[in-house]
PDB file of C-alpha atoms in Angstrom:
ATOM      1  CA  UNK A 328     129.801  -7.344 -40.721  1.00  0.00           C
ATOM      2  CA  UNK A 329     129.382 -10.434 -43.700  1.00  0.00           C
ATOM      3  CA  UNK A 330     125.081  -9.264 -43.112  1.00  0.00           C
ATOM      4  CA  UNK A 331     126.394  -5.297 -43.892  1.00  0.00           C
ATOM      5  CA  UNK A 332     128.579  -6.617 -46.735  1.00  0.00           C
ATOM      6  CA  UNK A 333     125.455  -8.507 -48.288  1.00  0.00           C
ATOM      7  CA  UNK A 334     123.252  -5.430 -47.492  1.00  0.00           C
ATOM      8  CA  UNK A 335     124.694  -3.061 -49.099  1.00  0.00           C
ATOM      9  CA  UNK A 336     125.394  -4.834 -52.147  1.00  0.00           C
ATOM     10  CA  UNK A 337     122.091  -5.330 -52.469  1.00  0.00           C
ATOM     11  CA  UNK A 338     121.051  -1.824 -52.125  1.00  0.00           C
ATOM     12  CA  UNK A 339     123.080  -1.257 -54.391  1.00  0.00           C
ATOM     13  CA  UNK A 340     121.784  -3.440 -56.892  1.00  0.00           C
ATOM     14  CA  UNK A 341     118.422  -2.097 -56.724  1.00  0.00           C
ATOM     15  CA  UNK A 342     119.106   1.485 -56.420  1.00  0.00           C
ATOM     16  CA  UNK A 343     120.851   1.389 -59.827  1.00  0.00           C
ATOM     17  CA  UNK A 344     117.170  -0.269 -60.732  1.00  0.00           C
ATOM     18  CA  UNK A 345     115.417   2.469 -58.822  1.00  0.00           C
ATOM     19  CA  UNK A 346     113.624   0.840 -56.017  1.00  0.00           C
ATOM     20  CA  UNK A 347     114.515   1.527 -52.285  1.00  0.00           C
ATOM     21  CA  UNK A 348     115.757  -1.188 -49.567  1.00  0.00           C
ATOM     22  CA  UNK A 349     116.643  -0.455 -46.046  1.00  0.00           C
ATOM     23  CA  UNK A 350     120.055  -1.782 -44.791  1.00  0.00           C
ATOM     24  CA  UNK A 351     118.010  -3.565 -42.054  1.00  0.00           C
ATOM     25  CA  UNK A 352     115.790  -4.701 -44.654  1.00  0.00           C
ATOM     26  CA  UNK A 353     119.113  -5.940 -46.487  1.00  0.00           C
ATOM     27  CA  UNK A 354     120.592  -7.798 -43.696  1.00  0.00           C
ATOM     28  CA  UNK A 355     117.021  -9.274 -42.917  1.00  0.00           C
ATOM     29  CA  UNK A 356     117.006 -10.470 -46.107  1.00  0.00           C
ATOM     30  CA  UNK A 357     120.433 -11.776 -46.368  1.00  0.00           C
ATOM     31  CA  UNK A 358     120.273 -13.136 -42.820  1.00  0.00           C
ATOM     32  CA  UNK A 359     117.278 -15.743 -44.106  1.00  0.00           C
ATOM     33  CA  UNK A 360     118.946 -16.762 -47.160  1.00  0.00           C
ATOM     34  CA  UNK A 361     121.739 -17.513 -45.225  1.00  0.00           C
ATOM     35  CA  UNK A 362     119.524 -19.638 -42.904  1.00  0.00           C
ATOM     36  CA  UNK A 363     117.955 -20.828 -46.259  1.00  0.00           C
ATOM     37  CA  UNK A 364     121.081 -22.162 -48.132  1.00  0.00           C
ATOM     38  CA  UNK A 365     122.590 -23.741 -44.423  1.00  0.00           C
ATOM     39  CA  UNK A 366     119.556 -26.209 -44.982  1.00  0.00           C
ATOM     40  CA  UNK A 367     119.054 -27.763 -48.177  1.00  0.00           C
ATOM     41  CA  UNK A 368     122.116 -29.614 -50.316  1.00  0.00           C
ATOM     42  CA  UNK A 369     124.856 -27.588 -52.068  1.00  0.00           C
ATOM     43  CA  UNK A 370     123.207 -24.223 -50.400  1.00  0.00           C
ATOM     44  CA  UNK A 371     121.238 -24.522 -52.785  1.00  0.00           C
ATOM     45  CA  UNK A 372     118.606 -22.343 -51.155  1.00  0.00           C
ATOM     46  CA  UNK A 373     119.903 -18.972 -49.740  1.00  0.00           C
ATOM     47  CA  UNK A 374     119.659 -17.218 -54.135  1.00  0.00           C
ATOM     48  CA  UNK A 375     115.773 -18.419 -54.377  1.00  0.00           C
ATOM     49  CA  UNK A 376     113.977 -16.987 -50.861  1.00  0.00           C
ATOM     50  CA  UNK A 377     116.492 -13.832 -52.013  1.00  0.00           C
ATOM     51  CA  UNK A 378     115.146 -13.549 -55.022  1.00  0.00           C
ATOM     52  CA  UNK A 379     111.540 -14.674 -53.609  1.00  0.00           C
ATOM     53  CA  UNK A 380     111.854 -11.802 -50.430  1.00  0.00           C
ATOM     54  CA  UNK A 381     112.752  -9.119 -53.029  1.00  0.00           C
ATOM     55  CA  UNK A 382     109.809  -8.507 -55.005  1.00  0.00           C
ATOM     56  CA  UNK A 383     108.144  -7.658 -51.747  1.00  0.00           C
ATOM     57  CA  UNK A 384     110.014  -4.737 -51.857  1.00  0.00           C
ATOM     58  CA  UNK A 385     108.475  -3.685 -55.525  1.00  0.00           C
ATOM     59  CA  UNK A 386     110.198  -5.263 -57.641  1.00  0.00           C
ATOM     60  CA  UNK A 387     109.504  -7.759 -60.070  1.00  0.00           C
ATOM     61  CA  UNK A 388     110.597 -11.710 -60.473  1.00  0.00           C
ATOM     62  CA  UNK A 389     113.558 -10.451 -63.777  1.00  0.00           C
ATOM     63  CA  UNK A 390     114.785  -8.048 -61.448  1.00  0.00           C
ATOM     64  CA  UNK A 391     114.752  -9.730 -57.572  1.00  0.00           C
ATOM     65  CA  UNK A 392     116.713 -12.324 -59.621  1.00  0.00           C
ATOM     66  CA  UNK A 393     118.935 -10.241 -62.024  1.00  0.00           C
ATOM     67  CA  UNK A 394     120.439  -8.583 -58.303  1.00  0.00           C
ATOM     68  CA  UNK A 395     120.366 -11.633 -56.805  1.00  0.00           C
ATOM     69  CA  UNK A 396     122.052 -12.891 -59.288  1.00  0.00           C
ATOM     70  CA  UNK A 397     124.358  -9.835 -60.064  1.00  0.00           C
ATOM     71  CA  UNK A 398     125.872 -10.027 -56.890  1.00  0.00           C
ATOM     72  CA  UNK A 399     126.589 -14.328 -56.714  1.00  0.00           C
ATOM     73  CA  UNK A 400     128.254 -13.380 -59.691  1.00  0.00           C
ATOM     74  CA  UNK A 401     130.794 -10.914 -58.307  1.00  0.00           C
ATOM     75  CA  UNK A 402     130.388 -12.756 -55.234  1.00  0.00           C
ATOM     76  CA  UNK A 403     132.179 -16.427 -56.801  1.00  0.00           C
ATOM     77  CA  UNK A 404     133.981 -14.161 -58.966  1.00  0.00           C
ATOM     78  CA  UNK A 405     135.613 -12.532 -56.174  1.00  0.00           C
ATOM     79  CA  UNK A 406     135.942 -16.613 -54.731  1.00  0.00           C
ATOM     80  CA  UNK A 407     137.498 -17.446 -56.987  1.00  0.00           C
ATOM     81  CA  UNK A 408     139.934 -14.862 -58.270  1.00  0.00           C
ATOM     82  CA  UNK A 409     141.068 -14.824 -54.365  1.00  0.00           C
ATOM     83  CA  UNK A 410     140.956 -19.129 -53.923  1.00  0.00           C
ATOM     84  CA  UNK A 411     143.287 -18.998 -56.738  1.00  0.00           C
ATOM     85  CA  UNK A 412     145.832 -15.821 -55.730  1.00  0.00           C
ATOM     86  CA  UNK A 413     145.439 -18.209 -52.102  1.00  0.00           C
ATOM     87  CA  UNK A 414     146.710 -21.614 -53.969  1.00  0.00           C
ATOM     88  CA  UNK A 415     149.376 -19.854 -55.357  1.00  0.00           C
ATOM     89  CA  UNK A 416     151.322 -17.913 -52.404  1.00  0.00           C
ATOM     90  CA  UNK A 417     150.784 -21.233 -50.087  1.00  0.00           C
ATOM     91  CA  UNK A 418     152.399 -23.664 -53.210  1.00  0.00           C
ATOM     92  CA  UNK A 419     155.104 -21.193 -54.325  1.00  0.00           C
ATOM     93  CA  UNK A 420     156.294 -18.543 -51.536  1.00  0.00           C
ATOM     94  CA  UNK A 421     154.637 -19.515 -48.323  1.00  0.00           C
ATOM     95  CA  UNK A 422     156.054 -21.444 -45.672  1.00  0.00           C
ATOM     96  CA  UNK A 423     156.088 -24.988 -45.218  1.00  0.00           C
ATOM     97  CA  UNK A 424     152.432 -26.557 -45.962  1.00  0.00           C
ATOM     98  CA  UNK A 425     151.108 -29.945 -46.074  1.00  0.00           C
ATOM     99  CA  UNK A 426     148.109 -31.899 -45.926  1.00  0.00           C
ATOM    100  CA  UNK A 427     146.832 -35.887 -46.496  1.00  0.00           C
ATOM    101  CA  UNK A 428     147.304 -36.908 -50.151  1.00  0.00           C
ATOM    102  CA  UNK A 429     143.587 -37.578 -50.223  1.00  0.00           C
ATOM    103  CA  UNK A 430     143.091 -34.226 -49.789  1.00  0.00           C
ATOM    104  CA  UNK A 431     145.058 -33.126 -52.366  1.00  0.00           C
ATOM    105  CA  UNK A 432     143.375 -34.234 -54.736  1.00  0.00           C
ATOM    106  CA  UNK A 433     139.500 -33.810 -52.777  1.00  0.00           C
ATOM    107  CA  UNK A 434     140.437 -30.442 -53.663  1.00  0.00           C
ATOM    108  CA  UNK A 435     141.708 -30.288 -57.029  1.00  0.00           C
ATOM    109  CA  UNK A 436     139.052 -32.688 -58.129  1.00  0.00           C
ATOM    110  CA  UNK A 437     135.872 -29.233 -55.568  1.00  0.00           C
ATOM    111  CA  UNK A 438     137.906 -26.789 -57.580  1.00  0.00           C
ATOM    112  CA  UNK A 439     137.872 -27.966 -60.880  1.00  0.00           C
ATOM    113  CA  UNK A 440     133.418 -28.692 -59.397  1.00  0.00           C
ATOM    114  CA  UNK A 441     132.861 -24.803 -58.556  1.00  0.00           C
ATOM    115  CA  UNK A 442     134.729 -23.660 -61.899  1.00  0.00           C
ATOM    116  CA  UNK A 443     132.819 -25.799 -64.065  1.00  0.00           C
ATOM    117  CA  UNK A 444     129.122 -25.192 -62.086  1.00  0.00           C
ATOM    118  CA  UNK A 445     130.631 -20.413 -62.328  1.00  0.00           C
ATOM    119  CA  UNK A 446     131.578 -20.796 -66.114  1.00  0.00           C
ATOM    120  CA  UNK A 447     128.310 -22.329 -66.331  1.00  0.00           C
ATOM    121  CA  UNK A 448     126.351 -19.927 -64.249  1.00  0.00           C
ATOM    122  CA  UNK A 449     127.941 -17.074 -65.973  1.00  0.00           C
ATOM    123  CA  UNK A 450     126.828 -18.411 -69.223  1.00  0.00           C
ATOM    124  CA  UNK A 451     123.195 -18.488 -68.106  1.00  0.00           C
ATOM    125  CA  UNK A 452     123.626 -14.997 -66.968  1.00  0.00           C
ATOM    126  CA  UNK A 453     124.947 -14.032 -69.849  1.00  0.00           C
ATOM    127  CA  UNK A 454     122.513 -16.079 -72.210  1.00  0.00           C
ATOM    128  CA  UNK A 455     119.092 -16.206 -70.357  1.00  0.00           C
ATOM    129  CA  UNK A 456     116.992 -17.044 -72.860  1.00  0.00           C
ATOM    130  CA  UNK A 457     118.972 -20.346 -72.637  1.00  0.00           C
ATOM    131  CA  UNK A 458     117.069 -21.012 -69.423  1.00  0.00           C
ATOM    132  CA  UNK A 459     114.445 -22.200 -71.453  1.00  0.00           C
ATOM    133  CA  UNK A 460     115.690 -24.888 -73.340  1.00  0.00           C
ATOM    134  CA  UNK A 461     115.978 -26.573 -69.179  1.00  0.00           C
ATOM    135  CA  UNK A 462     112.649 -25.260 -68.709  1.00  0.00           C
ATOM    136  CA  UNK A 463     110.447 -26.316 -70.488  1.00  0.00           C
ATOM    137  CA  UNK A 464     111.677 -30.252 -71.146  1.00  0.00           C
ATOM    138  CA  UNK A 465     110.422 -30.126 -67.358  1.00  0.00           C
ATOM    139  CA  UNK A 466     107.451 -27.807 -68.154  1.00  0.00           C
ATOM    140  CA  UNK A 467     106.455 -29.770 -70.506  1.00  0.00           C
ATOM    141  CA  UNK A 468     106.170 -33.558 -70.569  1.00  0.00           C
ATOM    142  CA  UNK A 469     103.553 -36.350 -69.970  1.00  0.00           C
ATOM    143  CA  UNK A 470     103.855 -36.524 -65.933  1.00  0.00           C
ATOM    144  CA  UNK A 471     102.844 -32.908 -65.969  1.00  0.00           C
ATOM    145  CA  UNK A 472     100.498 -32.739 -69.680  1.00  0.00           C
ATOM    146  CA  UNK A 473      98.494 -35.598 -67.448  1.00  0.00           C
ATOM    147  CA  UNK A 474      98.719 -33.033 -63.629  1.00  0.00           C
ATOM    148  CA  UNK A 475      98.152 -29.572 -65.379  1.00  0.00           C
ATOM    149  CA  UNK A 476      95.470 -28.324 -67.895  1.00  0.00           C
ATOM    150  CA  UNK A 477      97.935 -27.017 -71.459  1.00  0.00           C
ATOM    151  CA  UNK A 478      95.890 -23.777 -70.907  1.00  0.00           C
ATOM    152  CA  UNK A 479      98.188 -23.521 -67.139  1.00  0.00           C
ATOM    153  CA  UNK A 480     101.469 -24.266 -68.911  1.00  0.00           C
ATOM    154  CA  UNK A 481     101.230 -21.902 -71.966  1.00  0.00           C
ATOM    155  CA  UNK A 482     100.843 -19.739 -69.444  1.00  0.00           C
ATOM    156  CA  UNK A 483     103.846 -20.333 -66.648  1.00  0.00           C
ATOM    157  CA  UNK A 484     105.938 -20.358 -69.974  1.00  0.00           C
ATOM    158  CA  UNK A 485     104.798 -17.054 -71.379  1.00  0.00           C
ATOM    159  CA  UNK A 486     105.504 -15.830 -67.100  1.00  0.00           C
ATOM    160  CA  UNK A 487     108.845 -16.954 -67.406  1.00  0.00           C
ATOM    161  CA  UNK A 488     109.264 -15.681 -70.826  1.00  0.00           C
ATOM    162  CA  UNK A 489     108.050 -11.703 -69.039  1.00  0.00           C
ATOM    163  CA  UNK A 490     110.785 -12.655 -66.330  1.00  0.00           C
ATOM    164  CA  UNK A 491     113.613 -13.853 -68.712  1.00  0.00           C
ATOM    165  CA  UNK A 492     112.940 -10.027 -70.696  1.00  0.00           C
ATOM    166  CA  UNK A 493     113.343  -8.194 -67.449  1.00  0.00           C
ATOM    167  CA  UNK A 494     115.692  -9.809 -66.511  1.00  0.00           C
ATOM    168  CA  UNK A 495     117.803  -9.535 -69.354  1.00  0.00           C
ATOM    169  CA  UNK A 496     117.176  -5.624 -69.208  1.00  0.00           C
ATOM    170  CA  UNK A 497     117.470  -5.295 -65.425  1.00  0.00           C
ATOM    171  CA  UNK A 498     121.172  -6.556 -66.985  1.00  0.00           C
ATOM    172  CA  UNK A 499     121.206  -4.260 -69.206  1.00  0.00           C
ATOM    173  CA  UNK A 500     121.243  -1.576 -66.915  1.00  0.00           C
ATOM    174  CA  UNK A 501     124.302  -2.685 -64.572  1.00  0.00           C
ATOM    175  CA  UNK A 502     126.084  -3.642 -67.626  1.00  0.00           C
ATOM    176  CA  UNK A 503     125.857  -0.689 -69.809  1.00  0.00           C
ATOM    177  CA  UNK A 504     124.609   2.218 -67.612  1.00  0.00           C
ATOM    178  CA  UNK A 505     125.677   1.320 -63.993  1.00  0.00           C
ATOM    179  CA  UNK A 506     128.595   0.191 -64.235  1.00  0.00           C
ATOM    180  CA  UNK A 507     129.829   2.154 -61.128  1.00  0.00           C
ATOM    181  CA  UNK A 508     127.659  -0.038 -59.137  1.00  0.00           C
ATOM    182  CA  UNK A 509     129.100  -3.506 -61.068  1.00  0.00           C
ATOM    183  CA  UNK A 510     132.538  -2.130 -59.235  1.00  0.00           C
ATOM    184  CA  UNK A 511     131.045  -1.027 -55.783  1.00  0.00           C
ATOM    185  CA  UNK A 512     129.030  -4.649 -55.598  1.00  0.00           C
ATOM    186  CA  UNK A 513     133.078  -6.110 -57.194  1.00  0.00           C
ATOM    187  CA  UNK A 514     135.228  -4.583 -54.313  1.00  0.00           C
ATOM    188  CA  UNK A 515     132.113  -5.237 -51.428  1.00  0.00           C
ATOM    189  CA  UNK A 516     132.894  -8.899 -52.555  1.00  0.00           C
ATOM    190  CA  UNK A 517     135.610  -8.826 -51.875  1.00  0.00           C
ATOM    191  CA  UNK A 518     134.882  -7.312 -48.227  1.00  0.00           C
ATOM    192  CA  UNK A 519     133.269 -10.294 -48.065  1.00  0.00           C
ATOM    193  CA  UNK A 520     134.960 -12.496 -47.814  1.00  0.00           C
ATOM    194  CA  UNK A 521     138.078 -11.043 -46.591  1.00  0.00           C
ATOM    195  CA  UNK A 522     135.525 -11.010 -43.380  1.00  0.00           C
ATOM    196  CA  UNK A 523     134.546 -14.124 -43.851  1.00  0.00           C
ATOM    197  CA  UNK A 524     138.388 -15.488 -43.949  1.00  0.00           C
ATOM    198  CA  UNK A 525     139.514 -13.886 -40.800  1.00  0.00           C
ATOM    199  CA  UNK A 526     137.304 -14.975 -38.571  1.00  0.00           C
ATOM    200  CA  UNK A 527     139.753 -18.210 -38.069  1.00  0.00           C
ATOM    201  CA  UNK A 528     142.369 -16.276 -37.835  1.00  0.00           C
ATOM    202  CA  UNK A 529     140.932 -14.175 -34.621  1.00  0.00           C
ATOM    203  CA  UNK A 530     140.430 -17.938 -33.201  1.00  0.00           C
ATOM    204  CA  UNK A 531     143.223 -19.105 -33.481  1.00  0.00           C
ATOM    205  CA  UNK A 532     144.408 -15.258 -31.984  1.00  0.00           C
ATOM    206  CA  UNK A 533     141.918 -15.805 -28.943  1.00  0.00           C
ATOM    207  CA  UNK A 534     143.741 -19.813 -28.076  1.00  0.00           C
ATOM    208  CA  UNK A 535     146.695 -18.385 -27.275  1.00  0.00           C
ATOM    209  CA  UNK A 536     148.703 -18.349 -30.546  1.00  0.00           C
ATOM    210  CA  UNK A 537     149.699 -16.064 -33.157  1.00  0.00           C
ATOM    211  CA  UNK A 538     149.008 -17.090 -36.384  1.00  0.00           C
ATOM    212  CA  UNK A 539     150.527 -15.467 -39.927  1.00  0.00           C
ATOM    213  CA  UNK A 540     147.120 -14.277 -41.135  1.00  0.00           C
ATOM    214  CA  UNK A 541     147.603 -14.797 -44.328  1.00  0.00           C
ATOM    215  CA  UNK A 542     148.892 -17.489 -43.829  1.00  0.00           C
ATOM    216  CA  UNK A 543     145.115 -18.558 -42.305  1.00  0.00           C
ATOM    217  CA  UNK A 544     143.113 -16.789 -44.333  1.00  0.00           C
ATOM    218  CA  UNK A 545     144.670 -18.418 -47.756  1.00  0.00           C
ATOM    219  CA  UNK A 546     144.178 -21.745 -46.848  1.00  0.00           C
ATOM    220  CA  UNK A 547     141.278 -21.639 -45.870  1.00  0.00           C
ATOM    221  CA  UNK A 548     139.693 -19.095 -48.276  1.00  0.00           C
ATOM    222  CA  UNK A 549     141.003 -22.790 -50.981  1.00  0.00           C
ATOM    223  CA  UNK A 550     138.672 -24.419 -47.890  1.00  0.00           C
ATOM    224  CA  UNK A 551     135.614 -22.527 -49.372  1.00  0.00           C
ATOM    225  CA  UNK A 552     136.710 -22.529 -52.812  1.00  0.00           C
ATOM    226  CA  UNK A 553     136.991 -26.440 -53.020  1.00  0.00           C
ATOM    227  CA  UNK A 554     133.528 -26.962 -50.049  1.00  0.00           C
ATOM    228  CA  UNK A 555     131.313 -24.773 -52.285  1.00  0.00           C
ATOM    229  CA  UNK A 556     129.177 -27.193 -53.839  1.00  0.00           C
ATOM    230  CA  UNK A 557     129.125 -29.541 -50.672  1.00  0.00           C
ATOM    231  CA  UNK A 558     126.219 -32.129 -51.069  1.00  0.00           C
ATOM    232  CA  UNK A 559     124.647 -32.097 -47.482  1.00  0.00           C
ATOM    233  CA  UNK A 560     123.053 -29.221 -45.986  1.00  0.00           C
ATOM    234  CA  UNK A 561     125.521 -26.598 -45.008  1.00  0.00           C
ATOM    235  CA  UNK A 562     128.437 -28.400 -46.142  1.00  0.00           C
ATOM    236  CA  UNK A 563     127.587 -30.832 -42.639  1.00  0.00           C
ATOM    237  CA  UNK A 564     130.592 -33.414 -41.984  1.00  0.00           C
ATOM    238  CA  UNK A 565     132.633 -32.443 -44.740  1.00  0.00           C
ATOM    239  CA  UNK A 566     133.067 -28.314 -43.525  1.00  0.00           C
ATOM    240  CA  UNK A 567     134.665 -30.069 -40.141  1.00  0.00           C
ATOM    241  CA  UNK A 568     136.456 -32.819 -41.477  1.00  0.00           C
ATOM    242  CA  UNK A 569     138.057 -31.076 -44.447  1.00  0.00           C
ATOM    243  CA  UNK A 570     138.839 -27.831 -42.304  1.00  0.00           C
ATOM    244  CA  UNK A 571     140.528 -29.578 -39.679  1.00  0.00           C
ATOM    245  CA  UNK A 572     142.594 -31.483 -42.494  1.00  0.00           C
ATOM    246  CA  UNK A 573     143.504 -28.521 -43.731  1.00  0.00           C
ATOM    247  CA  UNK A 574     144.761 -27.494 -40.634  1.00  0.00           C
ATOM    248  CA  UNK A 575     146.570 -30.105 -39.399  1.00  0.00           C
ATOM    249  CA  UNK A 576     149.843 -28.879 -40.395  1.00  0.00           C
ATOM    250  CA  UNK A 577     148.880 -25.973 -39.025  1.00  0.00           C
ATOM    251  CA  UNK A 578     147.361 -26.244 -35.405  1.00  0.00           C
ATOM    252  CA  UNK A 579     148.080 -28.294 -32.561  1.00  0.00           C
ATOM    253  CA  UNK A 580     146.417 -31.787 -32.459  1.00  0.00           C
ATOM    254  CA  UNK A 581     145.154 -30.748 -29.000  1.00  0.00           C
ATOM    255  CA  UNK A 582     143.674 -27.596 -30.367  1.00  0.00           C
ATOM    256  CA  UNK A 583     141.623 -28.360 -33.855  1.00  0.00           C
ATOM    257  CA  UNK A 584     138.829 -29.923 -32.538  1.00  0.00           C
ATOM    258  CA  UNK A 585     138.101 -26.492 -30.240  1.00  0.00           C
ATOM    259  CA  UNK A 586     139.262 -24.560 -32.534  1.00  0.00           C
ATOM    260  CA  UNK A 587     136.793 -26.195 -36.237  1.00  0.00           C
ATOM    261  CA  UNK A 588     134.188 -26.175 -33.489  1.00  0.00           C
ATOM    262  CA  UNK A 589     134.391 -22.849 -32.854  1.00  0.00           C
ATOM    263  CA  UNK A 590     134.429 -21.445 -36.203  1.00  0.00           C
ATOM    264  CA  UNK A 591     131.908 -23.968 -37.144  1.00  0.00           C
ATOM    265  CA  UNK A 592     129.601 -22.001 -34.600  1.00  0.00           C
ATOM    266  CA  UNK A 593     130.342 -18.523 -35.640  1.00  0.00           C
ATOM    267  CA  UNK A 594     130.596 -19.234 -39.360  1.00  0.00           C
ATOM    268  CA  UNK A 595     127.553 -21.435 -39.470  1.00  0.00           C
ATOM    269  CA  UNK A 596     125.327 -22.366 -36.233  1.00  0.00           C
ATOM    270  CA  UNK A 597     124.876 -18.718 -35.873  1.00  0.00           C
ATOM    271  CA  UNK A 598     123.555 -18.053 -39.042  1.00  0.00           C
ATOM    272  CA  UNK A 599     121.505 -20.902 -38.141  1.00  0.00           C
ATOM    273  CA  UNK A 600     119.920 -19.895 -34.767  1.00  0.00           C
ATOM    274  CA  UNK A 601     119.735 -15.923 -36.066  1.00  0.00           C
ATOM    275  CA  UNK A 602     117.742 -17.373 -39.657  1.00  0.00           C
ATOM    276  CA  UNK A 603     115.552 -19.887 -37.773  1.00  0.00           C
ATOM    277  CA  UNK A 604     114.490 -17.086 -35.231  1.00  0.00           C
ATOM    278  CA  UNK A 605     114.021 -15.210 -37.812  1.00  0.00           C
ATOM    279  CA  UNK A 606     111.968 -17.135 -39.485  1.00  0.00           C
ATOM    280  CA  UNK A 607     110.152 -18.432 -36.549  1.00  0.00           C
ATOM    281  CA  UNK A 608     109.060 -14.470 -35.628  1.00  0.00           C
ATOM    282  CA  UNK A 609     107.917 -14.454 -39.576  1.00  0.00           C
ATOM    283  CA  UNK A 610     105.505 -17.977 -39.251  1.00  0.00           C
ATOM    284  CA  UNK A 611     103.697 -16.735 -35.526  1.00  0.00           C
ATOM    285  CA  UNK A 612     103.248 -13.102 -37.552  1.00  0.00           C
ATOM    286  CA  UNK A 613     101.267 -15.287 -39.907  1.00  0.00           C
ATOM    287  CA  UNK A 614      99.796 -17.837 -37.678  1.00  0.00           C
ATOM    288  CA  UNK A 615      98.078 -14.587 -35.790  1.00  0.00           C
ATOM    289  CA  UNK A 616      94.990 -13.607 -38.750  1.00  0.00           C
ATOM    290  CA  UNK A 617      91.941 -13.885 -37.024  1.00  0.00           C
ATOM    291  CA  UNK A 618      90.053 -16.957 -36.858  1.00  0.00           C
ATOM    292  CA  UNK A 619      87.109 -15.547 -38.228  1.00  0.00           C
ATOM    293  CA  UNK A 620      89.314 -14.689 -41.700  1.00  0.00           C
ATOM    294  CA  UNK A 621      89.487 -17.060 -44.548  1.00  0.00           C
ATOM    295  CA  UNK A 622      92.271 -18.966 -44.489  1.00  0.00           C
ATOM    296  CA  UNK A 623      94.761 -18.192 -47.140  1.00  0.00           C
ATOM    297  CA  UNK A 624      96.101 -19.447 -49.711  1.00  0.00           C
ATOM    298  CA  UNK A 625     100.337 -20.031 -49.091  1.00  0.00           C
ATOM    299  CA  UNK A 626     101.601 -17.150 -51.664  1.00  0.00           C
ATOM    300  CA  UNK A 627      99.880 -14.686 -49.374  1.00  0.00           C
ATOM    301  CA  UNK A 628     101.644 -16.746 -46.050  1.00  0.00           C
ATOM    302  CA  UNK A 629     104.822 -16.647 -47.654  1.00  0.00           C
ATOM    303  CA  UNK A 630     104.772 -12.913 -48.264  1.00  0.00           C
ATOM    304  CA  UNK A 631     103.592 -12.130 -45.496  1.00  0.00           C
ATOM    305  CA  UNK A 632     106.404 -14.218 -43.499  1.00  0.00           C
ATOM    306  CA  UNK A 633     108.587 -12.253 -45.762  1.00  0.00           C
TER     307      UNK A 633
END
């Protein structure tokens, strides 16, 4: 369901730019993005991978980045608002819920970090020209000047400037002319989070318990809010430990290990398995090129993979 909702978000945004993306193509891009995100620190690789794959669907780099950035911002806004609402409900209106004292500190730090990164992302999306302030020092320095010719560096900067203009143009289309599309993407983002947070409650039903669905979903939302920027690939280790601690007062101790294992299997390893399979199929297709043909550059191999 999350793959379908993610596909619909991309489909709506791309169609507002005059492009086209089928639901199955969008689901494939969603799965591959989830796979790359799950194998990179801080889950940072998924969005760039999706933006790259969208360039193979008729969008330029600026437009594809605008689509993924808009989708990501809407998703982050939905997570933040739902997470804050869940926190208020749990600590003010819900029944008793407790967790180890250090966990409160970790949750607080995680939420502060998430809000800081969310604010920075909003600022860069609204002022994309500021990205050059970060990029130019990374490109023009003593190390790169020794390895790359100045003409090549100038060409890279010109391309970045061109793509930033396309990025801004696409954002203007979304904000000024396609507000109904943005509202649809926001609604789908809220549905995405409801779908992913209902999984633990369904697992508890499968384990023979009668959980309070709203309570379980609220705890899960707080987890996703605080663990958004765990440094390990796919939040491995931190996710299992944090989730078990958050549910320690809700689930009998004898079931926590099984509960966390099944939850992690559906929300992490299933994405990893399907995404890895799609990636392997793409690599196999790229390696099936006739040996008589000249060796293709890396960009062409990536194009075939996507």
